[in-house]
Amino acid sequence: MQAVGTQAPMDFEWDEAKRLSNLAKHGLDFADAYMLFLAFHVRIEARTTGNERRWLAIGTIDGKPITAVFTTRQSSIRLISFRRSHHGERRKYRALHGR
């Protein structure tokens, strides 16, 4: 688990059909995920699928606990999911951030 203050601006990418599915399922748009990465967040390695390492970024947007599941491709963050944080994720965030 790694605490990250703020992160330098990065490029984000995603599959458009997945963005629309995520928006319908979770009510959150991948286009807003950059806000999570610009603020204090906790980064946890989630799993490796084939050659792809996946990560969780856990933080808050407008005071709401939010988690992004992502992988990195060259200098881009490729979003896989963007949703409200689960209880265990919120607990990990609070352990490092105290809120």
GROMACS .gro file of C-alpha atoms in nm:
model
   99
    1MET     CA    1   0.000   0.000   0.000
    2GLN     CA    2   0.136   0.338  -0.094
    3ALA     CA    3   0.016   0.686   0.000
    4VAL     CA    4   0.038   0.936  -0.282
    5GLY     CA    5   0.001   1.309  -0.216
    6THR     CA    6  -0.087   1.442  -0.554
    7GLN     CA    7   0.020   1.317  -0.891
    8ALA     CA    8   0.152   1.513  -1.183
    9PRO     CA    9  -0.100   1.544  -1.465
   10MET     CA   10  -0.118   1.231  -1.672
   11ASP     CA   11  -0.305   1.118  -1.977
   12PHE     CA   12  -0.610   0.901  -1.918
   13GLU     CA   13  -0.756   0.650  -2.160
   14TRP     CA   14  -1.046   0.408  -2.154
   15ASP     CA   15  -1.272   0.195  -2.365
   16GLU     CA   16  -1.576   0.409  -2.452
   17ALA     CA   17  -1.824   0.120  -2.417
   18LYS     CA   18  -1.678   0.047  -2.071
   19ARG     CA   19  -1.711   0.417  -1.976
   20LEU     CA   20  -2.080   0.414  -2.068
   21SER     CA   21  -2.133   0.085  -1.880
   22ASN     CA   22  -1.956   0.226  -1.573
   23LEU     CA   23  -2.164   0.546  -1.591
   24ALA     CA   24  -2.488   0.344  -1.601
   25LYS     CA   25  -2.381   0.104  -1.324
   26HIS     CA   26  -2.202   0.340  -1.082
   27GLY     CA   27  -2.315   0.688  -1.187
   28LEU     CA   28  -1.952   0.801  -1.223
   29ASP     CA   29  -1.788   0.912  -1.547
   30PHE     CA   30  -1.432   0.807  -1.632
   31ALA     CA   31  -1.382   1.164  -1.757
   32ASP     CA   32  -1.394   1.280  -1.392
   33ALA     CA   33  -1.136   1.030  -1.261
   34TYR     CA   34  -0.851   1.279  -1.295
   35MET     CA   35  -0.985   1.455  -0.982
   36LEU     CA   36  -0.905   1.146  -0.775
   37PHE     CA   37  -0.543   1.143  -0.893
   38LEU     CA   38  -0.490   1.516  -0.832
   39ALA     CA   39  -0.576   1.483  -0.462
   40PHE     CA   40  -0.428   1.270  -0.183
   41HIS     CA   41  -0.498   0.906  -0.260
   42VAL     CA   42  -0.384   0.560  -0.158
   43ARG     CA   43  -0.252   0.328  -0.425
   44ILE     CA   44  -0.270  -0.049  -0.378
   45GLU     CA   45  -0.162  -0.321  -0.617
   46ALA     CA   46  -0.481  -0.515  -0.689
   47ARG     CA   47  -0.374  -0.808  -0.906
   48THR     CA   48  -0.193  -0.911  -1.217
   49THR     CA   49  -0.394  -1.049  -1.508
   50GLY     CA   50  -0.165  -1.199  -1.769
   51ASN     CA   51   0.103  -0.934  -1.819
   52GLU     CA   52  -0.123  -0.652  -1.696
   53ARG     CA   53  -0.073  -0.522  -1.342
   54ARG     CA   54  -0.388  -0.363  -1.199
   55TRP     CA   55  -0.401  -0.102  -0.925
   56LEU     CA   56  -0.657   0.060  -0.697
   57ALA     CA   57  -0.647   0.433  -0.632
   58ILE     CA   58  -0.859   0.516  -0.327
   59GLY     CA   59  -0.943   0.873  -0.235
   60THR     CA   60  -1.226   1.122  -0.222
   61ILE     CA   61  -1.405   1.344  -0.468
   62ASP     CA   62  -1.636   1.607  -0.318
   63GLY     CA   63  -1.599   1.430   0.017
   64LYS     CA   64  -1.721   1.096  -0.119
   65PRO     CA   65  -1.493   0.789  -0.100
   66ILE     CA   66  -1.410   0.681  -0.455
   67THR     CA   67  -1.197   0.399  -0.598
   68ALA     CA   68  -1.052   0.374  -0.947
   69VAL     CA   69  -0.926   0.043  -1.082
   70PHE     CA   70  -0.661   0.105  -1.344
   71THR     CA   71  -0.350  -0.012  -1.521
   72THR     CA   72  -0.070   0.189  -1.673
   73ARG     CA   73   0.028   0.189  -2.037
   74GLN     CA   74   0.343   0.384  -2.115
   75SER     CA   75   0.265   0.729  -1.970
   76SER     CA   76  -0.113   0.683  -1.954
   77ILE     CA   77  -0.354   0.563  -1.689
   78ARG     CA   78  -0.603   0.321  -1.845
   79LEU     CA   79  -0.923   0.316  -1.642
   80ILE     CA   80  -1.101  -0.013  -1.586
   81SER     CA   81  -1.357   0.087  -1.321
   82PHE     CA   82  -1.449   0.402  -1.128
   83ARG     CA   83  -1.689   0.362  -0.836
   84ARG     CA   84  -1.776   0.429  -0.473
   85SER     CA   85  -1.520   0.270  -0.241
   86HIS     CA   86  -1.603  -0.053  -0.059
   87HIS     CA   87  -1.579  -0.062   0.321
   88GLY     CA   88  -1.235  -0.227   0.328
   89GLU     CA   89  -1.100   0.026   0.079
   90ARG     CA   90  -1.226   0.315   0.292
   91ARG     CA   91  -1.057   0.159   0.595
   92LYS     CA   92  -0.722   0.138   0.412
   93TYR     CA   93  -0.755   0.500   0.300
   94ARG     CA   94  -0.828   0.617   0.656
   95ALA     CA   95  -0.533   0.415   0.792
   96LEU     CA   96  -0.294   0.626   0.584
   97HIS     CA   97  -0.480   0.954   0.565
   98GLY     CA   98  -0.658   0.960   0.900
   99ARG     CA   99  -0.994   1.069   0.759
   0.00000   0.00000   0.00000
